[in-house]
mmCIF file of C-alpha atoms and ligand atoms in Angstrom:
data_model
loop_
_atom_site.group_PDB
_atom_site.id
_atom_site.type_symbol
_atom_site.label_atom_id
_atom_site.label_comp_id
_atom_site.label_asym_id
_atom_site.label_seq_id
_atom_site.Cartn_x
_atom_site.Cartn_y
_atom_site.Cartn_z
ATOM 1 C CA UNK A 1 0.000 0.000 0.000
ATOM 2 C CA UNK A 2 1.353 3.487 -1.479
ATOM 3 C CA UNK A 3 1.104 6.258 1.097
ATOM 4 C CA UNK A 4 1.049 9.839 -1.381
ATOM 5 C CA UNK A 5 1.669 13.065 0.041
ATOM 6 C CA UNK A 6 0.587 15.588 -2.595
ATOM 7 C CA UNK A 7 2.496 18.938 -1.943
ATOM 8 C CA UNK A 8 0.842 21.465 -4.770
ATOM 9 C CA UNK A 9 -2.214 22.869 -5.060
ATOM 10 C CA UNK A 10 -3.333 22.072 -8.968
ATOM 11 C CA UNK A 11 -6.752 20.998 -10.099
ATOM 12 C CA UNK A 12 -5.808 19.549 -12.706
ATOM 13 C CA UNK A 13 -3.759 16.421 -11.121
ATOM 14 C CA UNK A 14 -6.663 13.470 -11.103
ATOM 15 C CA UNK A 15 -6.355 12.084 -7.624
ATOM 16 C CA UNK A 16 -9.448 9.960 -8.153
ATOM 17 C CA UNK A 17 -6.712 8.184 -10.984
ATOM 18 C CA UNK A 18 -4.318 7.271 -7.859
ATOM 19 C CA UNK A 19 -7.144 6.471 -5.662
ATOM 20 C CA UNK A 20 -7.883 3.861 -8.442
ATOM 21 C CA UNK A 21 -4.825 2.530 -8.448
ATOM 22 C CA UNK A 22 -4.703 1.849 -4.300
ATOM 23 C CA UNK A 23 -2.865 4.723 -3.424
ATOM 24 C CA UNK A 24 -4.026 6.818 -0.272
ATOM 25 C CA UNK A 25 -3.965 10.051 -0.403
ATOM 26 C CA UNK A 26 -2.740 12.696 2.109
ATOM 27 C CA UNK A 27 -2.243 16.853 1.529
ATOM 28 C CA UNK A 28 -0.601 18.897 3.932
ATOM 29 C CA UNK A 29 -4.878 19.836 4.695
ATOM 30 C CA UNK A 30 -5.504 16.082 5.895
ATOM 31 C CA UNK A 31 -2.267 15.131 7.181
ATOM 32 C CA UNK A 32 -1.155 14.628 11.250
ATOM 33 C CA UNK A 33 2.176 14.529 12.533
ATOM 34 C CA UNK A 34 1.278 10.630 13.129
ATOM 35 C CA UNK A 35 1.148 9.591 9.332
ATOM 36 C CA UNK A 36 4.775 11.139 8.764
ATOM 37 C CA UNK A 37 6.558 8.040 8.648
ATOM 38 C CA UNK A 38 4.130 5.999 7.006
ATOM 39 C CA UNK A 39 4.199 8.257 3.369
ATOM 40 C CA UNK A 40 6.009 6.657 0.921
ATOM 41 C CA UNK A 41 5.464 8.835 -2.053
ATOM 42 C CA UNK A 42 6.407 12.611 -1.860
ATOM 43 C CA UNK A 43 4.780 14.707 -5.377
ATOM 44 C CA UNK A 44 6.550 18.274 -4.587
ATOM 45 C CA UNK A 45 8.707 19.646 -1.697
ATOM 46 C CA UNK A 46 7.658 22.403 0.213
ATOM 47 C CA UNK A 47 9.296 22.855 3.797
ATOM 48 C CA UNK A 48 8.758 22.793 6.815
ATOM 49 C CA UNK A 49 6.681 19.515 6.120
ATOM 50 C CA UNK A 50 9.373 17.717 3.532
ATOM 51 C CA UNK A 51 11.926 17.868 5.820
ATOM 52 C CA UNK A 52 9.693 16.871 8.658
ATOM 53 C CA UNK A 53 8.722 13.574 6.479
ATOM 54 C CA UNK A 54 12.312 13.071 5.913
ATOM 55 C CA UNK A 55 12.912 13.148 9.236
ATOM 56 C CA UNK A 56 9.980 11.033 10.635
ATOM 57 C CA UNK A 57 11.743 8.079 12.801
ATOM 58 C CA UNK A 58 11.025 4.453 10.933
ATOM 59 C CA UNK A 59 10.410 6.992 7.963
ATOM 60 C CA UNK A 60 9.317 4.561 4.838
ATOM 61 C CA UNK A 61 9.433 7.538 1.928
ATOM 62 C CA UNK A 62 10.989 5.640 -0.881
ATOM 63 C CA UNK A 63 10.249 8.122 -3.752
ATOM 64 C CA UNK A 64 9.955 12.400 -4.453
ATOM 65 C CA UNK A 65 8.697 13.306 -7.472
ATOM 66 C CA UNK A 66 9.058 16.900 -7.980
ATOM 67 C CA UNK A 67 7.413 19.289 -9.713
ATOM 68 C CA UNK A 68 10.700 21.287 -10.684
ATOM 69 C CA UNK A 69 13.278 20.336 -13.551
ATOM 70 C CA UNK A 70 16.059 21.613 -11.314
ATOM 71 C CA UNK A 71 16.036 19.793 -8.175
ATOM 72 C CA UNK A 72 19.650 21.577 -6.283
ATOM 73 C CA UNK A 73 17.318 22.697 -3.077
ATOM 74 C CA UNK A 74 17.371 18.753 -2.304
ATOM 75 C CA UNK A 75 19.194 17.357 -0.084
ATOM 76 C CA UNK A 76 20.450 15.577 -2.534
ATOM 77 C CA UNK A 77 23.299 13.729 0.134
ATOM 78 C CA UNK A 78 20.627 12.548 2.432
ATOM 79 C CA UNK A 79 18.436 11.255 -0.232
ATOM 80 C CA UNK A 80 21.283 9.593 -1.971
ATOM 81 C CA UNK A 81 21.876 7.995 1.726
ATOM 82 C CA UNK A 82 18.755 6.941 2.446
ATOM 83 C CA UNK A 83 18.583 5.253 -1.072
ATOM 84 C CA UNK A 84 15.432 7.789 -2.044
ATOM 85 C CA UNK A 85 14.827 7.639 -5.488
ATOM 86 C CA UNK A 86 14.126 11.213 -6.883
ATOM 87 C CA UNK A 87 12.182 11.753 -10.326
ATOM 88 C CA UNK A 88 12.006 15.727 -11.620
ATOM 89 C CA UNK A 89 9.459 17.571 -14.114
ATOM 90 C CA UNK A 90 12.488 17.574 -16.857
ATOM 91 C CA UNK A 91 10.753 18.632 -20.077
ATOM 92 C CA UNK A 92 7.543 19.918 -19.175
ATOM 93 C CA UNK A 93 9.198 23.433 -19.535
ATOM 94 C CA UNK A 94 10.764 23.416 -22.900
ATOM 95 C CA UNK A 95 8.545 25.057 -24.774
ATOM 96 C CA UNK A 96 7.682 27.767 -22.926
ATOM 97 C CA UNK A 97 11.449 28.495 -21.521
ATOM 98 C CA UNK A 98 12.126 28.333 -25.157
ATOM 99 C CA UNK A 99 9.371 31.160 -26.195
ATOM 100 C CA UNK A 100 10.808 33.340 -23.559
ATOM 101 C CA UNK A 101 14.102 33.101 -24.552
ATOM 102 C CA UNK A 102 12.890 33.852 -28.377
ATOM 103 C CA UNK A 103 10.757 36.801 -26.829
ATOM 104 C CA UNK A 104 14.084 38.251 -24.684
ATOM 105 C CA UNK A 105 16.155 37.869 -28.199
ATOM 106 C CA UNK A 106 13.802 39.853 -30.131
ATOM 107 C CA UNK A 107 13.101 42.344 -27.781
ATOM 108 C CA UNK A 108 16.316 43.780 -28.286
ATOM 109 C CA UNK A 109 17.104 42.726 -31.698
ATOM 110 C CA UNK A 110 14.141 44.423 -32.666
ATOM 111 C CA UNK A 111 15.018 47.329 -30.207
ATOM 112 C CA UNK A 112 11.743 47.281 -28.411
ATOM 113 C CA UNK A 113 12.903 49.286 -25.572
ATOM 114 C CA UNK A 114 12.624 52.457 -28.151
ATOM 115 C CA UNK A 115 9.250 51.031 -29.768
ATOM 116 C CA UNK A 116 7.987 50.959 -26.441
ATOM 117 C CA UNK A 117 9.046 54.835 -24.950
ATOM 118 C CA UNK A 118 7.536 55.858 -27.948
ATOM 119 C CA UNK A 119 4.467 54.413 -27.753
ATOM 120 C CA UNK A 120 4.204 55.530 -23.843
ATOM 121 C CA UNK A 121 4.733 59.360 -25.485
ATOM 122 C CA UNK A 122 2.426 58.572 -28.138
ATOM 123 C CA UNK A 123 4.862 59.229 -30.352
ATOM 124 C CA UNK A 124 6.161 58.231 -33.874
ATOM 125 C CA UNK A 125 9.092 57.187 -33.958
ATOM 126 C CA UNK A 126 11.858 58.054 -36.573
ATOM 127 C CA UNK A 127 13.667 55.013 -38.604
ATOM 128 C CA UNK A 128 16.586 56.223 -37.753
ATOM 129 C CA UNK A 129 16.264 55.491 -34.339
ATOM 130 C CA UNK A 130 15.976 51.484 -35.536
ATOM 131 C CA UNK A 131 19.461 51.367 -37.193
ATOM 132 C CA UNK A 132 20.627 48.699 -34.985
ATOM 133 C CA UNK A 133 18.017 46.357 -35.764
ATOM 134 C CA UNK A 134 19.202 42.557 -36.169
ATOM 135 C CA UNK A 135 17.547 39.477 -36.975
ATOM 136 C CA UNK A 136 17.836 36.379 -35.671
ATOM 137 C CA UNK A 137 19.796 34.779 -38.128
ATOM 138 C CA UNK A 138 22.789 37.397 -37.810
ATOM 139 C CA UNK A 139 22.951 36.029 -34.482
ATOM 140 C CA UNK A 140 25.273 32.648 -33.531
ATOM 141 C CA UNK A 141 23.970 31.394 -30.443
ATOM 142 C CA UNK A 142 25.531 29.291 -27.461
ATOM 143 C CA UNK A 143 23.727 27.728 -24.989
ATOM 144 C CA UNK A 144 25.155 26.045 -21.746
ATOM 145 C CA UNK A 145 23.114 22.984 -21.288
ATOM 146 C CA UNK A 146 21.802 21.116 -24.136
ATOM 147 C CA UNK A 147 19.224 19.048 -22.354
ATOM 148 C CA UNK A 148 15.491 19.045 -22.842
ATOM 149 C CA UNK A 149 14.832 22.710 -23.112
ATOM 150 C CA UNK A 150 18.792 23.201 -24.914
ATOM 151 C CA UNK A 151 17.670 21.318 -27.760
ATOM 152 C CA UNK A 152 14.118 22.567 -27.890
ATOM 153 C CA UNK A 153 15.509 26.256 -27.914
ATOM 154 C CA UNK A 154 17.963 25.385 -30.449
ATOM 155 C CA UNK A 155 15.159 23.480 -32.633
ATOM 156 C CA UNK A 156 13.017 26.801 -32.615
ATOM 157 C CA UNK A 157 16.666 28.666 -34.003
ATOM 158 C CA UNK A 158 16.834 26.037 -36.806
ATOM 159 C CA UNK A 159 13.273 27.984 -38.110
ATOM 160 C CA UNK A 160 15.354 31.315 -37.813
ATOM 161 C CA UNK A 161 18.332 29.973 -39.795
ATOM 162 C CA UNK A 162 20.472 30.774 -36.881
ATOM 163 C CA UNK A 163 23.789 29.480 -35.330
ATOM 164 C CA UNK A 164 23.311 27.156 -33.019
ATOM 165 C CA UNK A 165 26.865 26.303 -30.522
ATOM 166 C CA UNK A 166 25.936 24.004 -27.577
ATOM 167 C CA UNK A 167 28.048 22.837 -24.533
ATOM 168 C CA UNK A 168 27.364 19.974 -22.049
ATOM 169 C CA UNK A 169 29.541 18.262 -20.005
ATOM 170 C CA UNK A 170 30.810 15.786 -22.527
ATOM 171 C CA UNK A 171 30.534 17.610 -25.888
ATOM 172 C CA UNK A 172 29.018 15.201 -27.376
ATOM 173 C CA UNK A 173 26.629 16.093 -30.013
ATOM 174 C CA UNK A 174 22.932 16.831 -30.187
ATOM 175 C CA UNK A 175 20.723 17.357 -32.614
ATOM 176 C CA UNK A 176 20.129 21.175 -33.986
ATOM 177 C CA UNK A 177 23.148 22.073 -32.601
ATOM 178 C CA UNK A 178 25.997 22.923 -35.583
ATOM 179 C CA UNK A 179 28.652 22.369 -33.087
ATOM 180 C CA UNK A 180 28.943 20.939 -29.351
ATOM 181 C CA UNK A 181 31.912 22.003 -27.011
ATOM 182 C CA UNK A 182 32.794 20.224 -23.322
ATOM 183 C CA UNK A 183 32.236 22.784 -20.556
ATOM 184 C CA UNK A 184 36.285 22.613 -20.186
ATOM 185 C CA UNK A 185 36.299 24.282 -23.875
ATOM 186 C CA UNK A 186 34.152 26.858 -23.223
ATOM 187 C CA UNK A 187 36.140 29.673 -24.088
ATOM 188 C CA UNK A 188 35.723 28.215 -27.899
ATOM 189 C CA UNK A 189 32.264 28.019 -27.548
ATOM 190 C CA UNK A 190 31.967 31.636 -27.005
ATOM 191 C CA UNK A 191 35.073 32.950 -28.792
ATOM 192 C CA UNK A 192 32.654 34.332 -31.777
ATOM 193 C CA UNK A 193 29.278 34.047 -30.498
ATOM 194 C CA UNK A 194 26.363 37.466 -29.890
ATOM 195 C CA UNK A 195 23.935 35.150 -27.993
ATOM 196 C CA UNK A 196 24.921 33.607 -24.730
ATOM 197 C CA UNK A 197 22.044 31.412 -22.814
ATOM 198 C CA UNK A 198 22.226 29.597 -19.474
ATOM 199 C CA UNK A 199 20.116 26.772 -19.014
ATOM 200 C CA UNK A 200 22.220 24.319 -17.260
ATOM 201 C CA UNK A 201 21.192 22.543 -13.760
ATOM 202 C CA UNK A 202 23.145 24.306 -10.523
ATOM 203 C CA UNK A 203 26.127 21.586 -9.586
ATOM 204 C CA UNK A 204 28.608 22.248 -7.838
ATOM 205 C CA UNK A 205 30.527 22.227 -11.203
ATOM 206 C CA UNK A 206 27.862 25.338 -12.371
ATOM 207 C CA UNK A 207 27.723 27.146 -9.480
ATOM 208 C CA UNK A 208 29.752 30.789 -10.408
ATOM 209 C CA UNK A 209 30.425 28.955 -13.604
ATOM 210 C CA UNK A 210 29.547 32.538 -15.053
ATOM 211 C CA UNK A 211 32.487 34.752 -13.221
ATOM 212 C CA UNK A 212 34.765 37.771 -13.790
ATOM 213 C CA UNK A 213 37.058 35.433 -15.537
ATOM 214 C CA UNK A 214 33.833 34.559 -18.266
ATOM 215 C CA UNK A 215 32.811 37.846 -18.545
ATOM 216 C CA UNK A 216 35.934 39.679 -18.552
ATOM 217 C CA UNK A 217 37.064 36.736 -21.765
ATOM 218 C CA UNK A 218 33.896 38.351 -23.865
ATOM 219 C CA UNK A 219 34.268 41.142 -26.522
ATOM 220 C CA UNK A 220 31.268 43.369 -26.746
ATOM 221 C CA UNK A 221 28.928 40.512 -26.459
ATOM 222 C CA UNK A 222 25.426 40.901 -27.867
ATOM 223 C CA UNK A 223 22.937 39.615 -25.368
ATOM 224 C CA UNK A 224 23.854 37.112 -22.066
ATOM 225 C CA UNK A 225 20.529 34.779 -21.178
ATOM 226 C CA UNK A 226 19.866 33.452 -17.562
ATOM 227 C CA UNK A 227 17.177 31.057 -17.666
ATOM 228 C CA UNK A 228 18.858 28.310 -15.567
ATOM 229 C CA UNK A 229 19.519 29.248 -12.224
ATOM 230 C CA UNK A 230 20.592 32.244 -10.709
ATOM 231 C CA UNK A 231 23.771 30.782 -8.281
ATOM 232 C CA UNK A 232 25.355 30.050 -11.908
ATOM 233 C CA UNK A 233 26.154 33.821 -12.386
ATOM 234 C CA UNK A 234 28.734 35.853 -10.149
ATOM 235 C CA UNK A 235 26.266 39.021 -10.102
ATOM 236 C CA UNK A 236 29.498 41.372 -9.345
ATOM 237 C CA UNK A 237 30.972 40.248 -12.280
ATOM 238 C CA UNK A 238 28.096 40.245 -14.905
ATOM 239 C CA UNK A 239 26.913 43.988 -13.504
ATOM 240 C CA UNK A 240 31.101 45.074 -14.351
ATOM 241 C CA UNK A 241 30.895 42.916 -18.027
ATOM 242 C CA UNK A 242 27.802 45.683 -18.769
ATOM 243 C CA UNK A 243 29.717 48.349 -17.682
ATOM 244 C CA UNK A 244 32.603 47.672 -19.004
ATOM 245 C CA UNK A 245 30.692 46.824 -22.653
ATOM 246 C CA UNK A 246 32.152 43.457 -22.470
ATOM 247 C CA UNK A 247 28.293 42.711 -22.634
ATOM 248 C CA UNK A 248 25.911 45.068 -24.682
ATOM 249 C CA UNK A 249 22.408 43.588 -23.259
ATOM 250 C CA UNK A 250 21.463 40.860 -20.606
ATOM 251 C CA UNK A 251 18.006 39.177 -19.837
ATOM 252 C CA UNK A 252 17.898 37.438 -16.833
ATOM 253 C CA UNK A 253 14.515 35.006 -15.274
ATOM 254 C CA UNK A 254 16.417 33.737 -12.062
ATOM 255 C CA UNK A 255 19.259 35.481 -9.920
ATOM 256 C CA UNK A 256 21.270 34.391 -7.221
ATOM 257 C CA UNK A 257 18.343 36.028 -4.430
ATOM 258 C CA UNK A 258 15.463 35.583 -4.921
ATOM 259 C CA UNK A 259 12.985 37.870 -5.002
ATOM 260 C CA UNK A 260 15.872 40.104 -6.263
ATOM 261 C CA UNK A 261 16.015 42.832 -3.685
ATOM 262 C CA UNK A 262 14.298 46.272 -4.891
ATOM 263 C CA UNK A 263 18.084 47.164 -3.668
ATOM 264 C CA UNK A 264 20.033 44.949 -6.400
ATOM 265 C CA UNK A 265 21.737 47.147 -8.991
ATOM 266 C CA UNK A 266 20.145 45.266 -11.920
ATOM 267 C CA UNK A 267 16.588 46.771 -11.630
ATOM 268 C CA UNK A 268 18.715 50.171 -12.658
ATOM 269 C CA UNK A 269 20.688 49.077 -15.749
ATOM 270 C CA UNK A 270 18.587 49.922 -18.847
ATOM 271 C CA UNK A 271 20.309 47.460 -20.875
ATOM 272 C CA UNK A 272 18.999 44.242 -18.302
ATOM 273 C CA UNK A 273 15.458 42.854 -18.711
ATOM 274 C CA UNK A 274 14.078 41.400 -15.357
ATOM 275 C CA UNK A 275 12.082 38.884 -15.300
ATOM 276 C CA UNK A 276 10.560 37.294 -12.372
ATOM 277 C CA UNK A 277 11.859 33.590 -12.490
ATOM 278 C CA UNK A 278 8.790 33.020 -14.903
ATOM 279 C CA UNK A 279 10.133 31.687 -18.285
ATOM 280 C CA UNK A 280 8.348 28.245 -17.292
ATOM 281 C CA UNK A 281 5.274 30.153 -16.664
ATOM 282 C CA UNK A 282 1.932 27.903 -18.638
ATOM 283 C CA UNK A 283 -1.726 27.225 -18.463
ATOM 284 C CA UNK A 284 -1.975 23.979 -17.971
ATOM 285 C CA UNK A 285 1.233 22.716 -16.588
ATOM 286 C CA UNK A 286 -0.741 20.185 -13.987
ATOM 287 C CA UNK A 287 -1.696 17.930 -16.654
ATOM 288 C CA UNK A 288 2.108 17.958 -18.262
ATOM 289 C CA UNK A 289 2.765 17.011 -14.893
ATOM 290 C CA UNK A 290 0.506 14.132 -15.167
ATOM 291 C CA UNK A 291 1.901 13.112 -18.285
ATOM 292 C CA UNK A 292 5.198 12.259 -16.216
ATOM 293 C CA UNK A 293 3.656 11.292 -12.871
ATOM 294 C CA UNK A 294 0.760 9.090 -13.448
ATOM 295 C CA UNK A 295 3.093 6.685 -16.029
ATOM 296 C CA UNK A 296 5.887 6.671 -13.411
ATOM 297 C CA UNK A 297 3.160 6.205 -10.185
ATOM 298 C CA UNK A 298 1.377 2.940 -12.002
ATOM 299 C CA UNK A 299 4.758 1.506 -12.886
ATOM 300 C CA UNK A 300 5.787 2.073 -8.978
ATOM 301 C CA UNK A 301 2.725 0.830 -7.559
ATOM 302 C CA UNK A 302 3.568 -2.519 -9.862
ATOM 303 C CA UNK A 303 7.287 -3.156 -9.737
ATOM 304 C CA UNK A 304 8.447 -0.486 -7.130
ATOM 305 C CA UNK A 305 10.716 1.496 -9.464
ATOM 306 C CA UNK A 306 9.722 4.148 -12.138
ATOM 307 C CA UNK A 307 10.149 4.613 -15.415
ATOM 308 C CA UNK A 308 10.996 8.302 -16.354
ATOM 309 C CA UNK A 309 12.963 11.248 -15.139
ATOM 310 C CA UNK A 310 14.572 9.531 -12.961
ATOM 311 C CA UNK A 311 17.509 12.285 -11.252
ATOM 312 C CA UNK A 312 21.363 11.223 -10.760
ATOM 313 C CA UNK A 313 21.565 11.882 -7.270
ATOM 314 C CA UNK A 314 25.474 11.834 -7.857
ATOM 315 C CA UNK A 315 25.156 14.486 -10.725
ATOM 316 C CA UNK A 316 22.755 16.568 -9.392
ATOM 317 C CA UNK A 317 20.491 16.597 -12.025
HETATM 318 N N1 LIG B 401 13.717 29.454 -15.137
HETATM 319 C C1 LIG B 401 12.902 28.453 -14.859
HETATM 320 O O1 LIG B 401 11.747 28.653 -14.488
HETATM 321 C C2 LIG B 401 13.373 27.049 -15.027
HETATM 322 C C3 LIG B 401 14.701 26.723 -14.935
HETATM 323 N N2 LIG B 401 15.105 25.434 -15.147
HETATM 324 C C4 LIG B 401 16.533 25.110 -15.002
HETATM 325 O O2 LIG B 401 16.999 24.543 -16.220
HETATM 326 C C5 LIG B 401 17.769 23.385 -15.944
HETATM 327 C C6 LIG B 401 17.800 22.466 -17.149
HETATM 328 O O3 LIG B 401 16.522 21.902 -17.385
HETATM 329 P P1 LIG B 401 16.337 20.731 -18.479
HETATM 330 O O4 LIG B 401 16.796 21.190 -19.817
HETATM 331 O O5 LIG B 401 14.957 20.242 -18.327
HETATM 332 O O6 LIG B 401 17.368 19.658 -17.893
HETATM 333 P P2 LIG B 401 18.076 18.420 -18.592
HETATM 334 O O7 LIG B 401 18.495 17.502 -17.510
HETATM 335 O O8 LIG B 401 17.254 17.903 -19.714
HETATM 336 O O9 LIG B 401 19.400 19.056 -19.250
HETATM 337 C C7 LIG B 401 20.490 19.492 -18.516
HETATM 338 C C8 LIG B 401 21.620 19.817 -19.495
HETATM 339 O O10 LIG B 401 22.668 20.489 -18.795
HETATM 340 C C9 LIG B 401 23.909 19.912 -19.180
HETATM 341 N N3 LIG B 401 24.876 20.032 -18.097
HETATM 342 C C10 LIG B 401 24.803 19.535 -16.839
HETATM 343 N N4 LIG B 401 25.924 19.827 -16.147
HETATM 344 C C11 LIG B 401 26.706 20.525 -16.997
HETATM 345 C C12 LIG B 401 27.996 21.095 -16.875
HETATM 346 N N5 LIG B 401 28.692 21.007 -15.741
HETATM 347 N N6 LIG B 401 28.515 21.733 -17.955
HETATM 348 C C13 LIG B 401 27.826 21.811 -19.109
HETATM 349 N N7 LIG B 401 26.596 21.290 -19.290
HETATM 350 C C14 LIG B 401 26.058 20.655 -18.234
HETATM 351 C C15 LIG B 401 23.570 18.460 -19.473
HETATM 352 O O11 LIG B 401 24.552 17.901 -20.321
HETATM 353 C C16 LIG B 401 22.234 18.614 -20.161
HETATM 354 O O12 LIG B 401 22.451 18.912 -21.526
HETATM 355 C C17 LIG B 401 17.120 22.819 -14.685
HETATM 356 O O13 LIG B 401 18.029 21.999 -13.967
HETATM 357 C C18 LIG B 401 16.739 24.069 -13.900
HETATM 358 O O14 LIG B 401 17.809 24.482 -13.080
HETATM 359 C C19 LIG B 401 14.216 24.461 -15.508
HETATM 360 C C20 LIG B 401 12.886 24.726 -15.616
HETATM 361 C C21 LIG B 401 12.351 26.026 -15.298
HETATM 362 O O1 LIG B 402 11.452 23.599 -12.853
HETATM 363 C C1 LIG B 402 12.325 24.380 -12.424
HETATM 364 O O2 LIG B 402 13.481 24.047 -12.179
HETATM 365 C C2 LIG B 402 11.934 25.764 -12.212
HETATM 366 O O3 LIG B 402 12.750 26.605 -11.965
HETATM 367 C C3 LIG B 402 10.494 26.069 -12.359
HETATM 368 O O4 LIG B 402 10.089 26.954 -11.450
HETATM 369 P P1 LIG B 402 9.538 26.511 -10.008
HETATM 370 O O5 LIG B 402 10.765 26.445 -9.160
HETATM 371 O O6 LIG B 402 8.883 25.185 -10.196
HETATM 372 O O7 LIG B 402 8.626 27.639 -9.700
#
């Protein structure tokens, strides 16, 4: 007998589904400090109660499924210890992480900044203002992390006859990309590049990955992307690449605080969009949670193990 704790709050996950399949069903509503050791199936992680689970004496939780792709607020060396097998969201956010990014490209490239001032003076603006206009295909991309939403973004570029550079851990190749660099060679991978997007997991080999020495190695870079996580930037150093125009534009979803303080020097640069860690943002995302969930709860229920998304607790993602 499967004991599910169910974490979010989504209509659209079909408990009556798990009920069918002999599962009980708890929610932080129903559940008393009694049942902690007897759930066995964690969907989400929200604290205090996760931890308090974790901790329960006798504990039996054999399984989290999260509702995140990027599960580095684990503890992933407990978990790993007490043999917890951990399953993520992976994929559910490719498309739209790859619509934002699309959206943050053409924003500048189609210098929306001055469409938009105008329009707030109801004004008309001269063509001469839009001299600096690009599009998309005089850009050559690189994106750290070629993973589900890596490949996806660099599928949509194929449509814009772009340049597509990716770099993963290996550099072994993946589809839509042109080239693939290791992480070790990523001074290659950006050598010649205008487009710069972050969508790797936080590791301990990403974390500050994106320091003074990056930045300060870039020559008048177009546009830097943060999309990934926000502990893979060194915020000192990306604020001096803008001023020092080793960077012309940056558009950044997650930062290394967050909320980012109304204090943080980013909300002032002109040349940074801010967005609030909601590239992933979609109706509908409880039922593409389903779509991994339900599959990998019926094969648990049968043979104890699961059959997708499964997380490297060693790698960290
Ligand atoms: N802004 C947001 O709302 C969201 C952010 N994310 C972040 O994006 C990350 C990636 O998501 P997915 O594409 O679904 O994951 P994925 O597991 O499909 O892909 C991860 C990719 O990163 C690469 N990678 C890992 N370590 C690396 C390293 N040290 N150097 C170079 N490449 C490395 C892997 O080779 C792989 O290509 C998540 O871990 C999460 O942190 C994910 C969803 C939403
Ligand atoms: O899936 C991820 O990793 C995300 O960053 C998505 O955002 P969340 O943390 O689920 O609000």
């Amino acid at each position: 007998m499967e004991n599910l704790l169910i974490l979010p709050h989504n209509s659209e996950l079909d408990v009556t589904t798990y009920e069918k399949l002999g599962v009980k069903i708890f929610t932080p509503e129903t559940i008393t400090p009694n049942d902690y050791a007897k759930i066995t199936i964690m969907l989400g992680w929200q604290l205090p109660l996760s931890e308090k689970i974790l901790a329960a004496p006798h504990s039996d939780l054999k399984w989290i499924q999260t509702v995140s792709a990027g599960i580095d607020y684990l503890p992933l060396t407990e978990l790993k210890g007490k043999k917890i097998l951990v399953t993520n969201m992976s994929g559910v956010h490719a498309t739209p992480i790859s619509e934002t990014v699309l959206l943050y490209a053409l924003y500048f490239a189609r210098d929306f900044p001055t469409v938009l001032a105008n329009d707030n003076k109801h004004q008309w603006a001269q063509h001469s203002e839009f001299a600096n206009i690009k599009t998309l295909n005089q850009l050559t991309w690189t994106i750290f992390g070629t993973g589900h939403i890596g490949a996806e973004l660099a599928r949509l570029l194929k449509a814009f006859h772009a340049k597509t550079i990716g770099v993963n851990r290996t550099g072994h190749t993946v589809p839509s990309f042109d080239k693939t660099y290791a992480q070790s060679d990523w001074q290659q991978a950006v050598a010649h590049t205008d487009v710069i997007v972050n969508i790797m997991p936080l590791t301990n080999e990403t974390t500050h990955f994106f320091n003074d020495q990056f930045f300060q190695s870039l020559n008048n870079t177009y546009l830097f992307v943060n999309v990934g996580r926000g502990k893979s930037v060194q915020t000192s150093a990306l604020i001096q690449a803008l001023k020092d125009h080793k960077l012309q534009h940056a558009a950044l979803d997650v930062f290394e605080e967050e909320p980012l303080p109304s204090t943080s020097p980013l909300w002032k640069l002109s040349n940074v969009l801010i967005t609030p860690h909601y590239s992933a943002e979609m109706a509908d995302l409880g039922n593409a949670w389903q779509a991994i969930f339900l599959p990998n709860l019926k094969a648990f229920v049968k043979t104890g193990n699961v059959i997708e998304n499964q997380v490297n607790l060693s790698n960290g993602y």
